[in-house]
PDB file of C-alpha atoms and ligand atoms in Angstrom:
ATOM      1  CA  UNK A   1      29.301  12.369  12.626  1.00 64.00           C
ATOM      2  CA  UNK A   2      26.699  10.754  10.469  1.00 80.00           C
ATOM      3  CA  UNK A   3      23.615   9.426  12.075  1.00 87.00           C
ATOM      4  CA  UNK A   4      21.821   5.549  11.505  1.00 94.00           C
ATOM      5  CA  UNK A   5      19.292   5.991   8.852  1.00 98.00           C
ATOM      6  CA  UNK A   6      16.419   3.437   8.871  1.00 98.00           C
ATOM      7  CA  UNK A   7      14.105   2.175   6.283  1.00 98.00           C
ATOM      8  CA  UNK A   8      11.294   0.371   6.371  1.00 98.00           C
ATOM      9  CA  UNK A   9      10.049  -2.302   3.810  1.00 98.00           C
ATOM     10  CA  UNK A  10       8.140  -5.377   3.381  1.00 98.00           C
ATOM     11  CA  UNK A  11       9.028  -8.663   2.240  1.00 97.00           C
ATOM     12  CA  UNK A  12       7.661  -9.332  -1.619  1.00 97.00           C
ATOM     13  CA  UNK A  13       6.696  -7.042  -3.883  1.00 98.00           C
ATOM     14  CA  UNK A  14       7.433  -3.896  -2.506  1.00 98.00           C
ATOM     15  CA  UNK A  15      10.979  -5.107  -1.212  1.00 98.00           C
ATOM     16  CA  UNK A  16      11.333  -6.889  -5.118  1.00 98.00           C
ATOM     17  CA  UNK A  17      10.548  -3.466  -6.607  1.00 98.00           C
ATOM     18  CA  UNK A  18      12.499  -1.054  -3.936  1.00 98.00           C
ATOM     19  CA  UNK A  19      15.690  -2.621  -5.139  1.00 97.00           C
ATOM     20  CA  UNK A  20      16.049  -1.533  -8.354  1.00 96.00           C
ATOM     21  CA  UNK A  21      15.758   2.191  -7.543  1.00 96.00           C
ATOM     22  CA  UNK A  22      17.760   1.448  -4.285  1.00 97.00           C
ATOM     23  CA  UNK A  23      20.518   0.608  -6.792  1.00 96.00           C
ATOM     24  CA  UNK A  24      20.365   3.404  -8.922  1.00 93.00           C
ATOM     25  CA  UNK A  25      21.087   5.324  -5.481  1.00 93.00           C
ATOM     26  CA  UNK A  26      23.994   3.108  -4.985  1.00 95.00           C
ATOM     27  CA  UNK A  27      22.377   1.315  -2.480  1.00 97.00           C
ATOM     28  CA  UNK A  28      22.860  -2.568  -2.058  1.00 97.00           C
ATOM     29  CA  UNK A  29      21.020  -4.750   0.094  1.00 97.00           C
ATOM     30  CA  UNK A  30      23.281  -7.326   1.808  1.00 97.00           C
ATOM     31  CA  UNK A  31      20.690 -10.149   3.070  1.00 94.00           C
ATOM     32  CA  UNK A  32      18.382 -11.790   0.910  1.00 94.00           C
ATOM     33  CA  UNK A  33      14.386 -11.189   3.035  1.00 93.00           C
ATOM     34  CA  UNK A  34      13.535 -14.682   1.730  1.00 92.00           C
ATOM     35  CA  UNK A  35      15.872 -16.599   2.976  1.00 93.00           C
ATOM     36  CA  UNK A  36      17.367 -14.322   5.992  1.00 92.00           C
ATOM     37  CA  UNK A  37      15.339 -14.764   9.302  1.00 94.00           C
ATOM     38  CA  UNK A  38      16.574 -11.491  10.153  1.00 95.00           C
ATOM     39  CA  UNK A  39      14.286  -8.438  10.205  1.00 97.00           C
ATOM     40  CA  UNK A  40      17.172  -5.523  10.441  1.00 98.00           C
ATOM     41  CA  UNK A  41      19.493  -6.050   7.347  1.00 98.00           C
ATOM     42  CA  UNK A  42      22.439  -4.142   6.541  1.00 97.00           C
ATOM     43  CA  UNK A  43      23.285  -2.146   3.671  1.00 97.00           C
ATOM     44  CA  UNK A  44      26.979  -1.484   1.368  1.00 97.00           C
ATOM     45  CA  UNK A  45      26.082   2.036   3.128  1.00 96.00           C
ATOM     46  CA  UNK A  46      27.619   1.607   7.370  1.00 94.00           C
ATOM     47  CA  UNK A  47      24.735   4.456   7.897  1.00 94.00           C
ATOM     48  CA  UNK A  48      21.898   2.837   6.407  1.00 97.00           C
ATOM     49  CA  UNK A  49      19.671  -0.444   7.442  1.00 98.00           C
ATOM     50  CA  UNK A  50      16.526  -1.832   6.243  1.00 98.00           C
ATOM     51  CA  UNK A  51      13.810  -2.989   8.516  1.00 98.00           C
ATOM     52  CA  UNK A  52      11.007  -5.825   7.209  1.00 98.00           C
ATOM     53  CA  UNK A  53       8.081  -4.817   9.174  1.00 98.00           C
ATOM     54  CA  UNK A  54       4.627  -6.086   7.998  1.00 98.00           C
ATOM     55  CA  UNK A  55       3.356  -3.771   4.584  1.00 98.00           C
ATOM     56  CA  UNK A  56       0.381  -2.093   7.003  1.00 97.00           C
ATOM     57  CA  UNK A  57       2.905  -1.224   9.492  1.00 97.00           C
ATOM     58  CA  UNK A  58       4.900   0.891   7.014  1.00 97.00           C
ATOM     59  CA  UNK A  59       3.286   4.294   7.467  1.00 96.00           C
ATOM     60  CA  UNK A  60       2.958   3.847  11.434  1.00 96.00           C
ATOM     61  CA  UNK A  61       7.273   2.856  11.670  1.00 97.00           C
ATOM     62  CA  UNK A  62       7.726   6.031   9.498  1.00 97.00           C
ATOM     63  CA  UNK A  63       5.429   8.413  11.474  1.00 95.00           C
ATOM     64  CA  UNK A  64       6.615   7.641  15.373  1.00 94.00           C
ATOM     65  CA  UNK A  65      10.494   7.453  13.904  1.00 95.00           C
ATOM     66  CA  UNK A  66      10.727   3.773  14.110  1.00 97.00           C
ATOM     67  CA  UNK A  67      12.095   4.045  10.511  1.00 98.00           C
ATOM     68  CA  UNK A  68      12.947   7.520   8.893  1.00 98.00           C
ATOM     69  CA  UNK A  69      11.993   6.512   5.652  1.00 98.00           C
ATOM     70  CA  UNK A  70       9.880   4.261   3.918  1.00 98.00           C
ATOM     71  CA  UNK A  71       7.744   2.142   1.037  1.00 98.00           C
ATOM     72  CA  UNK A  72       3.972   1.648   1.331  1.00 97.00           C
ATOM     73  CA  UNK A  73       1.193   1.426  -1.471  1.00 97.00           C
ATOM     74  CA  UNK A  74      -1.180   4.259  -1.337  1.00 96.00           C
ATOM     75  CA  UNK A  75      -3.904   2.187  -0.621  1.00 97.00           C
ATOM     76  CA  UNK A  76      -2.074   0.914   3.087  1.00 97.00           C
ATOM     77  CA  UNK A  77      -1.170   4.771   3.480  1.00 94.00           C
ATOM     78  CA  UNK A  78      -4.799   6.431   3.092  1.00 94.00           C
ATOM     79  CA  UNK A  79      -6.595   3.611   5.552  1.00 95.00           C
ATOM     80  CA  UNK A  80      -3.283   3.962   8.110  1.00 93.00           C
ATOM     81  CA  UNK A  81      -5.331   7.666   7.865  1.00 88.00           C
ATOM     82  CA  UNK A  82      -3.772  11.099   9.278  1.00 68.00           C
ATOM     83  CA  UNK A  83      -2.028  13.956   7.862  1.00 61.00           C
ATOM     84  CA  UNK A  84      -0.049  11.920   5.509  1.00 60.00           C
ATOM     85  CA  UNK A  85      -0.533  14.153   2.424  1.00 58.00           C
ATOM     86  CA  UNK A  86      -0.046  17.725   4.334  1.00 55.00           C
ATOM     87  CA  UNK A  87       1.517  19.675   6.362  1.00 48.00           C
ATOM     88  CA  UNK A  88       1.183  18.410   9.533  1.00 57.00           C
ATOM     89  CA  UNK A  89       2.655  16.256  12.155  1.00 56.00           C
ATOM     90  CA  UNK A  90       4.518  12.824  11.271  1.00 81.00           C
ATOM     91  CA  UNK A  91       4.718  12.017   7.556  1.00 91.00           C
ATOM     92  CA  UNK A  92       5.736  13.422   4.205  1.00 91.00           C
ATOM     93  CA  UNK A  93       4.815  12.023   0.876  1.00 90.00           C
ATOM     94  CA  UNK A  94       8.062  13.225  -1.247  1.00 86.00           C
ATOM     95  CA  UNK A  95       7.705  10.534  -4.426  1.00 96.00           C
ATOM     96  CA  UNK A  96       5.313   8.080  -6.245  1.00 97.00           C
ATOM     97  CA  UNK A  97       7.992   5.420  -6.677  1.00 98.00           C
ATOM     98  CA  UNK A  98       5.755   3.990  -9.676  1.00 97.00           C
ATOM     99  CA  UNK A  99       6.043   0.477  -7.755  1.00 98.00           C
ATOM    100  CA  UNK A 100       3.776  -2.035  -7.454  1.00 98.00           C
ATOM    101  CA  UNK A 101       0.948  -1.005  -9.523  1.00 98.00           C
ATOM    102  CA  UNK A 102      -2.721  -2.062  -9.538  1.00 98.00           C
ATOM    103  CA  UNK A 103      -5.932  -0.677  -9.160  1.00 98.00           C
ATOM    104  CA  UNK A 104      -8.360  -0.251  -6.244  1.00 98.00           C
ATOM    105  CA  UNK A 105     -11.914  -1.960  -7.587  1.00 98.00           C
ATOM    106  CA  UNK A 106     -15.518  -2.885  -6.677  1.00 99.00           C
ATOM    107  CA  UNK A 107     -16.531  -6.588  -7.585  1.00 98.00           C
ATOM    108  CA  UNK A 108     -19.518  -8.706  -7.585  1.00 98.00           C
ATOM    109  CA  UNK A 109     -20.416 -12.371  -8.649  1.00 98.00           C
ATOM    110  CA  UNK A 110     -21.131 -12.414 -11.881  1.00 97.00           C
ATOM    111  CA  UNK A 111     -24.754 -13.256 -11.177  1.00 97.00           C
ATOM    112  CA  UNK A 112     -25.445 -10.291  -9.210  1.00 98.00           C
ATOM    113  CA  UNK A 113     -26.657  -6.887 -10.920  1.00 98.00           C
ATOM    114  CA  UNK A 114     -24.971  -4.760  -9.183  1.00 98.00           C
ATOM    115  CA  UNK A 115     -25.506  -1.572 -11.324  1.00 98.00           C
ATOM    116  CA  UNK A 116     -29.527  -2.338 -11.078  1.00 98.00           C
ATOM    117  CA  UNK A 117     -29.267  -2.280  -7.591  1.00 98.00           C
ATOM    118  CA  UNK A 118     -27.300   0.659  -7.510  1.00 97.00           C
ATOM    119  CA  UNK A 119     -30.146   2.682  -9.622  1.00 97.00           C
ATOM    120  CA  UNK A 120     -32.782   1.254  -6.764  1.00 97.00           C
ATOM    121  CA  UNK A 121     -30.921   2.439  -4.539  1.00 96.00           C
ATOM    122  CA  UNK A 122     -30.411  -0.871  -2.558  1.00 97.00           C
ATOM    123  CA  UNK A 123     -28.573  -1.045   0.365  1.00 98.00           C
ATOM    124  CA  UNK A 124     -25.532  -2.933  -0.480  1.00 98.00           C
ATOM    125  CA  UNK A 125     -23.146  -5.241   1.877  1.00 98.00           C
ATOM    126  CA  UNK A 126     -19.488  -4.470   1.130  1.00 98.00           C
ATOM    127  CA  UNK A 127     -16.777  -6.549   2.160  1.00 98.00           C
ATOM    128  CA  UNK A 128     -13.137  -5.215   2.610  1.00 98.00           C
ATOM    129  CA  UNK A 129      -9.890  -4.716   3.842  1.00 98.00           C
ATOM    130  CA  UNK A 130     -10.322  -1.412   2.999  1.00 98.00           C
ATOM    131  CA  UNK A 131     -13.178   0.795   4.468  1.00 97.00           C
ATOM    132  CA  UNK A 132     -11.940   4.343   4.488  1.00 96.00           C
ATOM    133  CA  UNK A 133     -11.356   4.091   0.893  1.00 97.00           C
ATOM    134  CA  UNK A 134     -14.852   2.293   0.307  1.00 98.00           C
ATOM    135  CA  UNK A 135     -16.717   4.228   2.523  1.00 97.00           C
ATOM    136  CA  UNK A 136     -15.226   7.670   0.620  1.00 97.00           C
ATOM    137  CA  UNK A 137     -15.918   6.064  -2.510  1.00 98.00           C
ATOM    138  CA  UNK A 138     -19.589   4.720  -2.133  1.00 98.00           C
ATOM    139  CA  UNK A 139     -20.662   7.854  -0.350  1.00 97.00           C
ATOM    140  CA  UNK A 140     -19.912  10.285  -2.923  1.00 97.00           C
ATOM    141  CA  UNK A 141     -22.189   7.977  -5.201  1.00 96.00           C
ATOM    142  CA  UNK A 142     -24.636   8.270  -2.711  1.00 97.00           C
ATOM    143  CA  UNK A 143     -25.020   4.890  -2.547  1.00 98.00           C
ATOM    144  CA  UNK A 144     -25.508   2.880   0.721  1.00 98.00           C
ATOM    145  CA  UNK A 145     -23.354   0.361   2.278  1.00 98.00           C
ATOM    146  CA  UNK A 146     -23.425  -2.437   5.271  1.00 98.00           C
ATOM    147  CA  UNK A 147     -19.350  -2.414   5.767  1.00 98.00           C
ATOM    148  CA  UNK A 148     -18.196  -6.099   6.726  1.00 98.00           C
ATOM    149  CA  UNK A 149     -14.234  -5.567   8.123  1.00 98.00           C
ATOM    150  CA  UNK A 150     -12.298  -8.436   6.552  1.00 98.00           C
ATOM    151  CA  UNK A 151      -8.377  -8.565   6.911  1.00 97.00           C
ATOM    152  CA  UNK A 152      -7.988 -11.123   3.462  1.00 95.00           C
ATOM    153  CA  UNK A 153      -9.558 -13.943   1.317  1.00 96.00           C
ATOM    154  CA  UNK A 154     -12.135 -10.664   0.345  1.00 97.00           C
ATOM    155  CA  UNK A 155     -12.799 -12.774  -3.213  1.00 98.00           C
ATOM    156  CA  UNK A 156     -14.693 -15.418  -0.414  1.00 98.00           C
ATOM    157  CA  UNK A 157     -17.014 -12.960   0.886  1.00 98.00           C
ATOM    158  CA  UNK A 158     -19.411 -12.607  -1.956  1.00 98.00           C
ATOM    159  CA  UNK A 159     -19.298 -16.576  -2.809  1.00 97.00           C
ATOM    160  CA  UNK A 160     -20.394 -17.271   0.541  1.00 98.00           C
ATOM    161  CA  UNK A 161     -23.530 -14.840   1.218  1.00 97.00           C
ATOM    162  CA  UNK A 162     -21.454 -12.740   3.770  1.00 98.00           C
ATOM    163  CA  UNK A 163     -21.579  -9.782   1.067  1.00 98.00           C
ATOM    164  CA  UNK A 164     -22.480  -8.586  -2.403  1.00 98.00           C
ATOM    165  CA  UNK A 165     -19.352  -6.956  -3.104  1.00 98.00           C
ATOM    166  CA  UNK A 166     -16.285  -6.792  -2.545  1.00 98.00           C
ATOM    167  CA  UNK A 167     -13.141  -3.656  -2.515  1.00 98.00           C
ATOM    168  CA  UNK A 168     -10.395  -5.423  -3.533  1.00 98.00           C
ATOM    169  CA  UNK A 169      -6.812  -4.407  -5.011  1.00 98.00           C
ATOM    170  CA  UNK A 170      -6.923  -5.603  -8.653  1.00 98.00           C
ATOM    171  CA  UNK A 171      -4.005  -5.933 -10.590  1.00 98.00           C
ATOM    172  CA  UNK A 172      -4.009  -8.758 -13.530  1.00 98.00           C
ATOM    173  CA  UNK A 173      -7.528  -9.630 -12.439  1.00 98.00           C
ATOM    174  CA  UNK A 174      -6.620 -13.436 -12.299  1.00 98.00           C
ATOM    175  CA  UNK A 175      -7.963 -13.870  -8.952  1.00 98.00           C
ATOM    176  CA  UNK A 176     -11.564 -12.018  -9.610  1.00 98.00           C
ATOM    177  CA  UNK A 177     -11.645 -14.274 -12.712  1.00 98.00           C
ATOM    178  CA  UNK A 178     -10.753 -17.524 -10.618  1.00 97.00           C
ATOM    179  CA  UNK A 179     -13.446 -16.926  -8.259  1.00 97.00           C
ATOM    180  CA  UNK A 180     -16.194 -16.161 -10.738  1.00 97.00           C
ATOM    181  CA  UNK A 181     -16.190 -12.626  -9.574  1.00 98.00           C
ATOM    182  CA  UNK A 182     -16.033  -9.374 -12.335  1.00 98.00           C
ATOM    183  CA  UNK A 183     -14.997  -5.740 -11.589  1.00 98.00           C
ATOM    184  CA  UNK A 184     -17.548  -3.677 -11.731  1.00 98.00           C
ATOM    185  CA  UNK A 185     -15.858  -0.296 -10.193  1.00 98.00           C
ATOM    186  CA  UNK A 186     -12.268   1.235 -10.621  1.00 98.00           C
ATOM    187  CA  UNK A 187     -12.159   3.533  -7.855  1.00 98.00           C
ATOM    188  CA  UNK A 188      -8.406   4.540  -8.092  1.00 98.00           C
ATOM    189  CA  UNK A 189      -5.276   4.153  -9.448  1.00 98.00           C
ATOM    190  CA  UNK A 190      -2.865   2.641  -6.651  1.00 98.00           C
ATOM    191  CA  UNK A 191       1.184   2.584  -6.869  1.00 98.00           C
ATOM    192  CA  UNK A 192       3.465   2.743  -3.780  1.00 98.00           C
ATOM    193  CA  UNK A 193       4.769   6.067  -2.101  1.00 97.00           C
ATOM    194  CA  UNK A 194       8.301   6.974  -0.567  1.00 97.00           C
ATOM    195  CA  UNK A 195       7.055   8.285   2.971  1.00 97.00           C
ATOM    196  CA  UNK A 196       9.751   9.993   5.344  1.00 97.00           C
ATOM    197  CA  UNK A 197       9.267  11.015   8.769  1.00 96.00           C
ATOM    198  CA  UNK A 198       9.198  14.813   8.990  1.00 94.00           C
ATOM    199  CA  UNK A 199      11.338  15.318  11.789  1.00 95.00           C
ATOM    200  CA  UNK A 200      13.961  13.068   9.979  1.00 96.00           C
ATOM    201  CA  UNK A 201      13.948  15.134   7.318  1.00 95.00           C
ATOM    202  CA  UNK A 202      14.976  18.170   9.159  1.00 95.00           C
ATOM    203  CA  UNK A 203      17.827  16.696  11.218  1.00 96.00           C
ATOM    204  CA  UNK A 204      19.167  14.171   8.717  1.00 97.00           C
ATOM    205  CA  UNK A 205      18.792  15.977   5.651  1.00 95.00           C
ATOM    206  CA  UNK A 206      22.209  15.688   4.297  1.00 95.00           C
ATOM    207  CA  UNK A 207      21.401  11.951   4.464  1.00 95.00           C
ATOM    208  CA  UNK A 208      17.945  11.517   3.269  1.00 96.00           C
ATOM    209  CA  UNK A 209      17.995  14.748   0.462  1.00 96.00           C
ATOM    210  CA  UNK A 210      20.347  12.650  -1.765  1.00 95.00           C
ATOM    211  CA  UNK A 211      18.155   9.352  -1.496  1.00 95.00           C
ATOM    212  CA  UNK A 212      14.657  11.051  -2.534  1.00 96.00           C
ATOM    213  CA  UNK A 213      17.044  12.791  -5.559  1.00 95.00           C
ATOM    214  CA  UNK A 214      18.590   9.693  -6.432  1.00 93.00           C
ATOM    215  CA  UNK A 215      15.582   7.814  -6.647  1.00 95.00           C
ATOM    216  CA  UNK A 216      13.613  11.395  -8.493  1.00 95.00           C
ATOM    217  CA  UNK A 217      16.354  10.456 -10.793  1.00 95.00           C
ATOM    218  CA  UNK A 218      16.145   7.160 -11.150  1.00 93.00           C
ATOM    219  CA  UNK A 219      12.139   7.338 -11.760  1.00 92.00           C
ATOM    220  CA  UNK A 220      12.626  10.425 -14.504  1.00 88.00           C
TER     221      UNK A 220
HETATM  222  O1  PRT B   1       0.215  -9.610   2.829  1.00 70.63           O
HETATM  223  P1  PRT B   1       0.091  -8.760   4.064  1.00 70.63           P
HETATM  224  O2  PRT B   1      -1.248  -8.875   4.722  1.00 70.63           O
HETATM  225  O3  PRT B   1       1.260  -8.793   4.997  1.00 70.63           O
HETATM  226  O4  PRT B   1       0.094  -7.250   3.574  1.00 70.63           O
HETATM  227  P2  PRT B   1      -0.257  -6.729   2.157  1.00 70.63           P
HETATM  228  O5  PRT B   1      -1.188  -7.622   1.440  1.00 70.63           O
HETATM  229  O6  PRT B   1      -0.666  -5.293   2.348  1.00 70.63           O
HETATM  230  O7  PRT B   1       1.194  -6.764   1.482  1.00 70.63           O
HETATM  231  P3  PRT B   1       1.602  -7.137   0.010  1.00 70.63           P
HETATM  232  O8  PRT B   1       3.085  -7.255   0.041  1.00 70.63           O
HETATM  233  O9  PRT B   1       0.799  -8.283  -0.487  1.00 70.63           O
HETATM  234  O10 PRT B   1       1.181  -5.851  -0.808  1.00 70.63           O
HETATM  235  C1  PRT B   1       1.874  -4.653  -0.634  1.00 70.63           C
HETATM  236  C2  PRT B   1       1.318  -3.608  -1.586  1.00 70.63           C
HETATM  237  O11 PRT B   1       1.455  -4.033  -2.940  1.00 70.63           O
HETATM  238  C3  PRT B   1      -0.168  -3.301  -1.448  1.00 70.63           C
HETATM  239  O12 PRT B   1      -0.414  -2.428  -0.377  1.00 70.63           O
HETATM  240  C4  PRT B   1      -0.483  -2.669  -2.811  1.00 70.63           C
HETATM  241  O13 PRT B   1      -0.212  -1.287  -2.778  1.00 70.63           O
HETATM  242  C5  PRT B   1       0.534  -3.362  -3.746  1.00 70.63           C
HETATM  243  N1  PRT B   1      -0.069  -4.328  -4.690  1.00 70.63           N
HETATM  244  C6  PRT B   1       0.124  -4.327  -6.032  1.00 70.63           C
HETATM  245  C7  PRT B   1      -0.874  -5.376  -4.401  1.00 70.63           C
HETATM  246  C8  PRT B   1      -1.209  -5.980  -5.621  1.00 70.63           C
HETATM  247  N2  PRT B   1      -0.566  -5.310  -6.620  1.00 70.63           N
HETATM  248  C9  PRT B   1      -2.083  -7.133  -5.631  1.00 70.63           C
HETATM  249  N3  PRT B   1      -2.389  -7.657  -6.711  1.00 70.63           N
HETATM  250  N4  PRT B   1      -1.361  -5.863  -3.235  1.00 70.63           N
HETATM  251  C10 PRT B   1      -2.154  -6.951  -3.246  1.00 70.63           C
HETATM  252  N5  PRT B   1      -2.544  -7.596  -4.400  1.00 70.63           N
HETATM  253  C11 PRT B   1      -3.448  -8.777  -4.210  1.00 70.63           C
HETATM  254  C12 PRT B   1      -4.932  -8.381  -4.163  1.00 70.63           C
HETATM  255  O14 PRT B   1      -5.308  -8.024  -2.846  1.00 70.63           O
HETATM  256  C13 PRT B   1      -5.640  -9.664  -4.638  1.00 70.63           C
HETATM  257  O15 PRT B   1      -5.780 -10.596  -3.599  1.00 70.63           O
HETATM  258  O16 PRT B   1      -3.345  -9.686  -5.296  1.00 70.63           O
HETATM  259  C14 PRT B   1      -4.650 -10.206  -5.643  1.00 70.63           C
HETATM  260  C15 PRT B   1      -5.078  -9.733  -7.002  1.00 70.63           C
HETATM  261  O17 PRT B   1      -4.054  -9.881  -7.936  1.00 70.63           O
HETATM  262  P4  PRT B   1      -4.424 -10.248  -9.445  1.00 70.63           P
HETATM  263  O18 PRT B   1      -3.124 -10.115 -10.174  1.00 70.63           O
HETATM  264  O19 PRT B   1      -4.939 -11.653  -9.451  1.00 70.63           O
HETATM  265  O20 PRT B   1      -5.444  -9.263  -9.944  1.00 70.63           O
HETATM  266 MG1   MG B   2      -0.750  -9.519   0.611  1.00 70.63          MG
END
């Protein structure tokens, strides 16, 4: 008997980009997210389905078995937080998928000097979706923040006076350039990561082993 494998995507670019490496697993999707109103879609494969869950509920499907497998950006995987990259309980990182690239940055109005303020030492108001990784990142330069929790629009924040920078997900940089904003950090390089729940892995190996080789494969 072969047991109901789940995975977990979200609608745009990480769905866009999954399918291509879903394919060279033999793997077709048989609803189309966009226009489908349906959130479980089925697969050419009876034992497989893919759930569209929202792209920060990813890693928490994944970890409490909701899904066995999954595709999240690092970026969503490092502030969902835990033992993601280890040993422990819940999730395991087998593959950078190389999907839905772009870069984790700092950026300020053009008109603000940020790295003069930075050698003063200034305190500096941050604005971001993403405060684990801009908390790490401005406290190992030692530098100060006032963290303002936004959940999107972050390219508003400094344009308004509710911050002088910003930690934003760059990728062409149209939008910084739109909003008269420049990068003035990289702080990492961000692509999206197969995750698979660990106890998953154990009992459904024989399922999930040839999916993370097909897409190894696929990636090489
Ligand atoms: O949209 P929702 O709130 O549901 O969730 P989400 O924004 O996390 O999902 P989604 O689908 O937009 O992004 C999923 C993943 O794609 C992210 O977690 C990243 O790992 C990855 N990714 C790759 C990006 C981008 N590129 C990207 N450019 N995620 C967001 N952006 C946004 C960025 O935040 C900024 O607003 O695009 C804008 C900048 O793009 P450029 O091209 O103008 O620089
Ligand atoms: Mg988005």
């Amino acid at each position: 008997m072969t047991a109901t494998l789940t995975l977990a995507l979200s609608k745009g670019r990480i769905f866009d980009e999954t399918l291509p490496l879903l394919r060279a697993a033999g793997i077709e999707v048989l609803e189309d997210p966009e226009t489908s109103r349906k959130l479980i879609l089925p697969t050419n494969q009876a034992q497989l389905r893919v759930v569209l869950v929202r792209a920060s509920d990813v890693p928490t499907y994944v970890q409490y078995g909701g899904a066995d497998l999954g595709v999240t950006g690092l970026d969503t995987l490092i502030e969902h937080g835990g033992d993601w990259a280890g040993s422990g309980t819940g999730l395991y990182q087998p593959l950078d998928l190389k999907i839905a690239k772009c870069r984790m940055s700092v950026a300020v109005r053009a008109d603000f000097d940020y790295v003069g303020k930075v050698k003063q030492g200034a305190r500096l108001k941050v604005a971001t979706k993403y405060t684990t990784i801009a908390r790490d990142f401005f406290a190992s330069k030692g530098v100060h923040v006032d963290m303002v929790k936004l959940y999107g629009s972050m390219e508003l924040a400094p344009l308004t006076g509710l911050a002088d920078a910003i930690v934003d997900l760059v990728s062409t940089g149209n939008t910084l350039k739109a909003n008269h904003l420049v990068e003035v950090e990289r702080i990492m390089d961000i692509s999206s990561r197969l995750v698979v729940n660990q106890a998953s892995l154990k009992m459904k190996q024989a399922q999930i082993r040839p999916i993370i080789d097909a897409f190894a494969k696929a990636l090489a």
